[in-house]
Amino acid sequence: MSRPVLTTYDAPAPRAVILMLHGGKQHSSMSVDWRSTSWHRSHAMQKAITPRAHEHRISTTLLRYRHRGWNDVDSPSPIPDARWALDEIRDRHGDVPVVLLGHSMGARTAVHVADDPSVVGVVALAPWFEKHDSPHRLTGKHLAAAHGSHDRITSPRATAHFVRRATGVAASTELRDMGPVGHYMFKDIPAWNDFAITRALAMVEKLSRNRELN
């Protein structure tokens, strides 16, 4: 695959966009195709939350990366794809606010591109965070993270540590314990979907209220 792909469900005259970023692997140069379970997992969530997003005139779009892996510490593979997606959203809709909704590697990607001027916040589901991941790109943005205590793929403790570091940097932070569930969000799917859409909607509404006050 020569370029990333967007799967979009547009609301009429959208006032905001939720950009979804799926998971991946630490190391892999394989292309992400339509058989990717990580992509399908996020696509299932996209289909589930889109009706609620459309009620608020918010579009959803899901990025499919070119490569499965994060790969290089200094130039991670998903980062240029996510920045490309943000540019595509601007080209299509103008300067509408964007909430980044990422699972696992997608959440890590989200905090690395949160400094984009369109981004208002990040919703991170079972995120993969490392100690050297800096929260500084979240300055003035919102962060809401959710993690299950039985996750053996990514670390709930690392997520809690990252959220603590982001407190005072981000405009707001939240950490939700999803209980005894694992990484892939197979258990208690409605709760994961509800966290994803309610936090994304809340971030858009906070921006709208701030604009009205100003």
CSV table of C-alpha atoms in Angstrom, one decimal:
chain,number,residue,atom,x,y,z
A,1,MET,CA,0.0,0.0,0.0
A,2,SER,CA,1.6,3.3,-1.1
A,3,ARG,CA,-0.5,5.6,1.1
A,4,PRO,CA,-2.7,5.6,4.2
A,5,VAL,CA,-6.5,5.3,3.8
A,6,LEU,CA,-9.4,7.0,5.6
A,7,THR,CA,-12.8,5.4,6.2
A,8,THR,CA,-15.2,8.3,6.8
A,9,TYR,CA,-18.8,8.6,7.9
A,10,ASP,CA,-19.7,12.2,7.5
A,11,ALA,CA,-22.4,14.1,9.3
A,12,PRO,CA,-24.2,16.8,7.4
A,13,ALA,CA,-22.2,20.0,7.7
A,14,PRO,CA,-20.0,18.6,10.4
A,15,ARG,CA,-18.9,20.9,13.1
A,16,ALA,CA,-16.1,18.6,14.4
A,17,VAL,CA,-14.4,15.3,13.5
A,18,ILE,CA,-13.4,12.3,15.6
A,19,LEU,CA,-10.2,10.8,14.0
A,20,MET,CA,-9.8,7.2,15.1
A,21,LEU,CA,-6.3,5.6,15.2
A,22,HIS,CA,-6.1,1.8,15.5
A,23,GLY,CA,-3.5,-0.3,17.2
A,24,GLY,CA,-0.5,-2.1,15.8
A,25,LYS,CA,2.8,-3.7,16.7
A,26,GLN,CA,6.1,-2.6,18.2
A,27,HIS,CA,8.0,-3.7,15.1
A,28,SER,CA,6.5,-4.6,11.7
A,29,SER,CA,7.0,-3.3,8.2
A,30,MET,CA,4.1,-5.3,6.9
A,31,SER,CA,1.3,-3.3,5.2
A,32,VAL,CA,-2.0,-2.8,6.9
A,33,ASP,CA,-4.7,-4.4,4.7
A,34,TRP,CA,-8.4,-5.0,5.1
A,35,ARG,CA,-7.6,-8.3,7.0
A,36,SER,CA,-6.0,-6.3,9.9
A,37,THR,CA,-7.7,-7.3,13.2
A,38,SER,CA,-6.6,-4.0,14.7
A,39,TRP,CA,-8.2,-2.0,12.0
A,40,HIS,CA,-11.4,-4.1,12.2
A,41,ARG,CA,-11.6,-3.6,15.9
A,42,SER,CA,-11.6,0.2,15.5
A,43,HIS,CA,-13.9,0.0,12.6
A,44,ALA,CA,-16.5,-1.9,14.7
A,45,MET,CA,-16.2,0.8,17.3
A,46,GLN,CA,-16.5,3.5,14.6
A,47,LYS,CA,-19.8,2.0,13.4
A,48,ALA,CA,-21.1,1.7,16.9
A,49,ILE,CA,-20.4,5.3,18.0
A,50,THR,CA,-21.1,7.1,14.7
A,51,PRO,CA,-24.9,7.4,15.2
A,52,ARG,CA,-24.3,9.3,18.5
A,53,ALA,CA,-21.6,11.4,16.9
A,54,HIS,CA,-24.0,12.3,14.0
A,55,GLU,CA,-26.6,13.5,16.5
A,56,HIS,CA,-24.2,16.2,17.4
A,57,ARG,CA,-23.1,16.9,13.8
A,58,ILE,CA,-19.7,15.2,14.3
A,59,SER,CA,-18.1,13.1,11.6
A,60,THR,CA,-16.0,10.0,12.3
A,61,THR,CA,-13.1,8.9,10.3
A,62,LEU,CA,-10.7,6.0,10.8
A,63,LEU,CA,-7.1,6.0,9.6
A,64,ARG,CA,-5.6,2.9,8.2
A,65,TYR,CA,-1.8,3.2,8.4
A,66,ARG,CA,0.6,2.1,5.8
A,67,HIS,CA,2.6,-0.1,8.1
A,68,ARG,CA,1.6,-2.2,11.2
A,69,GLY,CA,4.6,-1.3,13.4
A,70,TRP,CA,5.7,1.7,15.4
A,71,ASN,CA,9.2,0.7,14.4
A,72,ASP,CA,11.7,3.6,14.8
A,73,VAL,CA,11.9,5.5,18.0
A,74,ASP,CA,13.1,8.7,16.3
A,75,SER,CA,10.7,8.5,13.4
A,76,PRO,CA,7.7,6.3,14.2
A,77,SER,CA,5.8,4.9,11.2
A,78,PRO,CA,2.3,6.0,12.2
A,79,ILE,CA,3.1,9.6,12.9
A,80,PRO,CA,3.3,10.9,9.3
A,81,ASP,CA,0.2,9.0,8.5
A,82,ALA,CA,-1.7,10.6,11.3
A,83,ARG,CA,-0.5,14.1,10.3
A,84,TRP,CA,-1.5,13.3,6.7
A,85,ALA,CA,-5.0,12.4,8.0
A,86,LEU,CA,-5.3,15.7,9.9
A,87,ASP,CA,-4.3,17.6,6.8
A,88,GLU,CA,-6.9,15.7,4.8
A,89,ILE,CA,-9.6,16.6,7.3
A,90,ARG,CA,-8.7,20.3,7.0
A,91,ASP,CA,-8.7,20.1,3.2
A,92,ARG,CA,-12.2,18.6,3.3
A,93,HIS,CA,-13.9,20.4,6.2
A,94,GLY,CA,-11.7,23.5,7.0
A,95,ASP,CA,-10.5,24.3,10.5
A,96,VAL,CA,-13.0,22.1,12.4
A,97,PRO,CA,-12.0,20.8,15.8
A,98,VAL,CA,-10.7,17.2,15.9
A,99,VAL,CA,-10.7,14.7,18.7
A,100,LEU,CA,-8.2,11.9,18.4
A,101,LEU,CA,-9.5,8.5,19.5
A,102,GLY,CA,-6.8,5.9,19.7
A,103,HIS,CA,-6.5,2.3,20.9
A,104,SER,CA,-3.1,0.9,22.0
A,105,MET,CA,-0.5,2.1,19.5
A,106,GLY,CA,-3.1,4.5,18.1
A,107,ALA,CA,-3.3,6.2,21.5
A,108,ARG,CA,0.4,6.6,21.5
A,109,THR,CA,0.3,8.0,18.0
A,110,ALA,CA,-2.5,10.4,19.1
A,111,VAL,CA,-0.4,12.0,21.9
A,112,HIS,CA,2.5,12.4,19.5
A,113,VAL,CA,0.4,14.5,17.0
A,114,ALA,CA,-1.8,16.3,19.6
A,115,ASP,CA,0.2,19.5,18.9
A,116,ASP,CA,-1.7,19.9,15.6
A,117,PRO,CA,-3.7,23.1,15.7
A,118,SER,CA,-7.0,21.3,14.9
A,119,VAL,CA,-6.7,18.8,17.8
A,120,VAL,CA,-8.7,19.6,20.9
A,121,GLY,CA,-8.1,16.4,22.8
A,122,VAL,CA,-7.1,12.8,23.0
A,123,VAL,CA,-9.2,9.8,24.1
A,124,ALA,CA,-6.8,7.0,24.8
A,125,LEU,CA,-8.1,3.4,25.1
A,126,ALA,CA,-5.8,0.8,26.6
A,127,PRO,CA,-2.9,3.0,25.5
A,128,TRP,CA,0.7,2.0,24.9
A,129,PHE,CA,2.8,4.6,26.6
A,130,GLU,CA,6.6,4.4,27.3
A,131,LYS,CA,8.5,6.4,29.9
A,132,HIS,CA,10.1,8.6,27.3
A,133,ASP,CA,6.8,9.6,25.7
A,134,SER,CA,6.3,13.3,26.6
A,135,PRO,CA,3.0,14.9,27.4
A,136,HIS,CA,4.1,18.3,26.2
A,137,ARG,CA,2.2,18.1,22.9
A,138,LEU,CA,-1.0,18.0,25.0
A,139,THR,CA,-0.5,21.5,26.3
A,140,GLY,CA,-3.9,23.2,26.4
A,141,LYS,CA,-5.6,20.0,25.1
A,142,HIS,CA,-7.8,17.5,26.9
A,143,LEU,CA,-6.8,13.9,27.8
A,144,ALA,CA,-9.1,11.1,28.8
A,145,ALA,CA,-7.6,7.6,29.2
A,146,ALA,CA,-9.2,4.2,30.0
A,147,HIS,CA,-7.5,1.0,30.9
A,148,GLY,CA,-8.5,-2.4,32.1
A,149,SER,CA,-6.7,-4.0,35.1
A,150,HIS,CA,-6.2,-7.4,33.3
A,151,ASP,CA,-4.4,-5.9,30.3
A,152,ARG,CA,-1.3,-7.9,29.7
A,153,ILE,CA,-0.3,-6.3,26.4
A,154,THR,CA,0.0,-2.7,27.6
A,155,SER,CA,0.5,-1.4,31.1
A,156,PRO,CA,-2.3,0.2,33.2
A,157,ARG,CA,0.5,1.5,35.5
A,158,ALA,CA,2.3,3.2,32.6
A,159,THR,CA,-1.0,4.8,31.6
A,160,ALA,CA,-1.6,6.1,35.1
A,161,HIS,CA,2.0,7.5,35.2
A,162,PHE,CA,1.5,9.3,31.9
A,163,VAL,CA,-1.8,10.8,33.0
A,164,ARG,CA,-0.2,12.1,36.2
A,165,ARG,CA,2.6,13.7,34.1
A,166,ALA,CA,0.1,15.3,31.8
A,167,THR,CA,-1.8,16.8,34.7
A,168,GLY,CA,-1.0,20.5,34.8
A,169,VAL,CA,0.1,20.4,31.1
A,170,ALA,CA,-3.1,19.3,29.5
A,171,ALA,CA,-6.3,21.4,29.9
A,172,SER,CA,-7.9,18.5,31.7
A,173,THR,CA,-7.0,14.9,32.4
A,174,GLU,CA,-9.1,11.8,33.3
A,175,LEU,CA,-8.2,8.2,34.0
A,176,ARG,CA,-10.9,5.6,34.0
A,177,ASP,CA,-10.4,2.1,35.4
A,178,MET,CA,-12.4,-0.2,33.2
A,179,GLY,CA,-12.2,-3.1,35.7
A,180,PRO,CA,-11.0,-6.7,35.1
A,181,VAL,CA,-10.9,-6.5,31.3
A,182,GLY,CA,-8.1,-7.1,28.9
A,183,HIS,CA,-6.4,-5.2,26.1
A,184,TYR,CA,-8.6,-6.0,23.1
A,185,MET,CA,-11.9,-4.6,24.4
A,186,PHE,CA,-13.7,-7.8,23.8
A,187,LYS,CA,-15.3,-7.8,27.2
A,188,ASP,CA,-17.8,-5.1,28.1
A,189,ILE,CA,-17.8,-3.6,24.6
A,190,PRO,CA,-20.7,-1.1,25.4
A,191,ALA,CA,-18.7,0.4,28.2
A,192,TRP,CA,-15.6,1.0,26.0
A,193,ASN,CA,-17.8,2.5,23.2
A,194,ASP,CA,-19.6,4.7,25.8
A,195,PHE,CA,-16.4,6.0,27.2
A,196,ALA,CA,-15.0,6.7,23.7
A,197,ILE,CA,-18.0,8.7,22.5
A,198,THR,CA,-19.0,10.5,25.7
A,199,ARG,CA,-15.4,11.8,26.2
A,200,ALA,CA,-15.0,12.8,22.6
A,201,LEU,CA,-18.4,14.7,22.7
A,202,ALA,CA,-17.4,16.3,26.0
A,203,MET,CA,-14.2,17.7,24.5
A,204,VAL,CA,-16.0,19.2,21.6
A,205,GLU,CA,-18.7,20.7,23.9
A,206,LYS,CA,-16.0,22.2,26.1
A,207,LEU,CA,-14.5,24.0,23.1
A,208,SER,CA,-17.9,25.3,22.1
A,209,ARG,CA,-18.6,26.7,25.5
A,210,ASN,CA,-15.2,28.4,25.7
A,211,ARG,CA,-15.8,30.0,22.3
A,212,GLU,CA,-19.2,31.3,23.4
A,213,LEU,CA,-17.7,32.8,26.6
A,214,ASN,CA,-15.0,34.5,24.6
